[in-house]
Amino acid sequence: MAKRKTHDQPEQVRRDGGLCANFVNTLSSKRRSFSSYSELVAWSAGSGAIATSDVERLERTASARPEDAAAVVERAVALRAVLQRMFQARMAKRRLPSSDLEALNAEL
């Protein structure tokens, strides 16, 4: 069955559908740690999660609202940990932790 093309998603997401897995893989020591908002934005643009044309606007907003930018990084890092635990549970054929499902749903 052919994948349905969705034009409202960045090309990278349409091409391989691996954005979520790539995000979780940033936990490895060879990847970014997202210690700053700029790192998160740069990864997001490079992965196709956001348009590169949005980078400058996001950086300006972060400069004007550094506490909010720091909170976004904290949420992204926490979400990444939740997703990793969910992937690990799924691969081990274990039940997904309800607290992680709740955290994911809260972000959605």
GROMACS .gro file of C-alpha atoms in nm:
model
  108
    1MET     CA    1   0.000   0.000   0.000
    2ALA     CA    2   0.143   0.336  -0.102
    3LYS     CA    3   0.193   0.606   0.158
    4ARG     CA    4  -0.053   0.891   0.126
    5LYS     CA    5   0.133   1.213   0.060
    6THR     CA    6   0.059   1.487   0.309
    7HIS     CA    7   0.161   1.829   0.186
    8ASP     CA    8   0.127   2.007   0.520
    9GLN     CA    9   0.421   1.817   0.669
   10PRO     CA   10   0.788   1.904   0.607
   11GLU     CA   11   0.956   1.693   0.338
   12GLN     CA   12   1.174   1.502   0.588
   13VAL     CA   13   0.871   1.385   0.783
   14ARG     CA   14   0.688   1.280   0.465
   15ARG     CA   15   0.996   1.105   0.326
   16ASP     CA   16   1.083   0.869   0.609
   17GLY     CA   17   0.835   0.919   0.890
   18GLY     CA   18   1.124   0.885   1.134
   19LEU     CA   19   1.110   1.225   1.299
   20CYS     CA   20   1.002   1.083   1.634
   21ALA     CA   21   1.268   0.811   1.628
   22ASN     CA   22   1.533   1.063   1.520
   23PHE     CA   23   1.428   1.288   1.808
   24VAL     CA   24   1.465   1.004   2.058
   25ASN     CA   25   1.800   0.909   1.906
   26THR     CA   26   1.937   1.250   2.005
   27LEU     CA   27   1.981   1.093   2.349
   28SER     CA   28   2.285   0.900   2.231
   29SER     CA   29   2.625   1.044   2.322
   30LYS     CA   30   2.700   1.116   1.956
   31ARG     CA   31   2.394   1.339   1.921
   32ARG     CA   32   2.283   1.674   2.058
   33SER     CA   33   2.181   1.709   2.418
   34PHE     CA   34   1.961   2.017   2.362
   35SER     CA   35   2.128   2.215   2.635
   36SER     CA   36   1.994   2.534   2.479
   37TYR     CA   37   1.694   2.658   2.285
   38SER     CA   38   1.922   2.736   1.990
   39GLU     CA   39   2.036   2.373   1.974
   40LEU     CA   40   1.676   2.251   1.980
   41VAL     CA   41   1.575   2.495   1.705
   42ALA     CA   42   1.879   2.405   1.493
   43TRP     CA   43   1.804   2.033   1.523
   44SER     CA   44   1.437   2.092   1.449
   45ALA     CA   45   1.519   2.286   1.132
   46GLY     CA   46   1.780   2.032   1.024
   47SER     CA   47   1.539   1.743   1.076
   48GLY     CA   48   1.256   1.909   0.889
   49ALA     CA   49   1.037   1.945   1.197
   50ILE     CA   50   1.018   2.319   1.139
   51ALA     CA   51   1.078   2.533   0.834
   52THR     CA   52   1.422   2.690   0.813
   53SER     CA   53   1.246   3.019   0.745
   54ASP     CA   54   1.110   3.007   1.104
   55VAL     CA   55   1.450   2.981   1.274
   56GLU     CA   56   1.526   3.352   1.289
   57ARG     CA   57   1.178   3.438   1.423
   58LEU     CA   58   1.202   3.167   1.690
   59GLU     CA   59   1.547   3.286   1.796
   60ARG     CA   60   1.421   3.646   1.828
   61THR     CA   61   1.126   3.531   2.036
   62ALA     CA   62   1.357   3.326   2.258
   63SER     CA   63   1.583   3.627   2.312
   64ALA     CA   64   1.284   3.834   2.421
   65ARG     CA   65   1.145   3.556   2.643
   66PRO     CA   66   1.437   3.349   2.776
   67GLU     CA   67   1.236   3.187   3.057
   68ASP     CA   68   0.980   3.059   2.808
   69ALA     CA   69   1.257   2.933   2.579
   70ALA     CA   70   1.417   2.746   2.870
   71ALA     CA   71   1.079   2.591   2.954
   72VAL     CA   72   1.042   2.471   2.593
   73VAL     CA   73   1.380   2.298   2.614
   74GLU     CA   74   1.283   2.134   2.945
   75ARG     CA   75   0.957   2.009   2.794
   76ALA     CA   76   1.134   1.876   2.483
   77VAL     CA   77   1.394   1.691   2.690
   78ALA     CA   78   1.123   1.545   2.916
   79LEU     CA   79   0.914   1.439   2.617
   80ARG     CA   80   1.216   1.276   2.457
   81ALA     CA   81   1.274   1.069   2.773
   82VAL     CA   82   0.907   0.966   2.779
   83LEU     CA   83   0.921   0.858   2.416
   84GLN     CA   84   1.240   0.662   2.475
   85ARG     CA   85   1.084   0.470   2.764
   86MET     CA   86   0.776   0.402   2.554
   87PHE     CA   87   0.986   0.272   2.262
   88GLN     CA   88   1.188   0.053   2.497
   89ALA     CA   89   0.875  -0.090   2.656
   90ARG     CA   90   0.721  -0.158   2.317
   91MET     CA   91   1.035  -0.328   2.186
   92ALA     CA   92   1.051  -0.545   2.500
   93LYS     CA   93   0.678  -0.621   2.456
   94ARG     CA   94   0.608  -0.471   2.796
   95ARG     CA   95   0.303  -0.267   2.882
   96LEU     CA   96   0.350   0.103   2.821
   97PRO     CA   97   0.379   0.295   3.148
   98SER     CA   98   0.054   0.481   3.215
   99SER     CA   99   0.242   0.782   3.349
  100ASP     CA  100   0.430   0.807   3.020
  101LEU     CA  101   0.108   0.777   2.821
  102GLU     CA  102  -0.039   1.056   3.033
  103ALA     CA  103   0.269   1.272   2.978
  104LEU     CA  104   0.256   1.215   2.603
  105ASN     CA  105  -0.114   1.296   2.590
  106ALA     CA  106  -0.056   1.613   2.789
  107GLU     CA  107   0.199   1.729   2.529
  108LEU     CA  108  -0.031   1.635   2.243
   0.00000   0.00000   0.00000
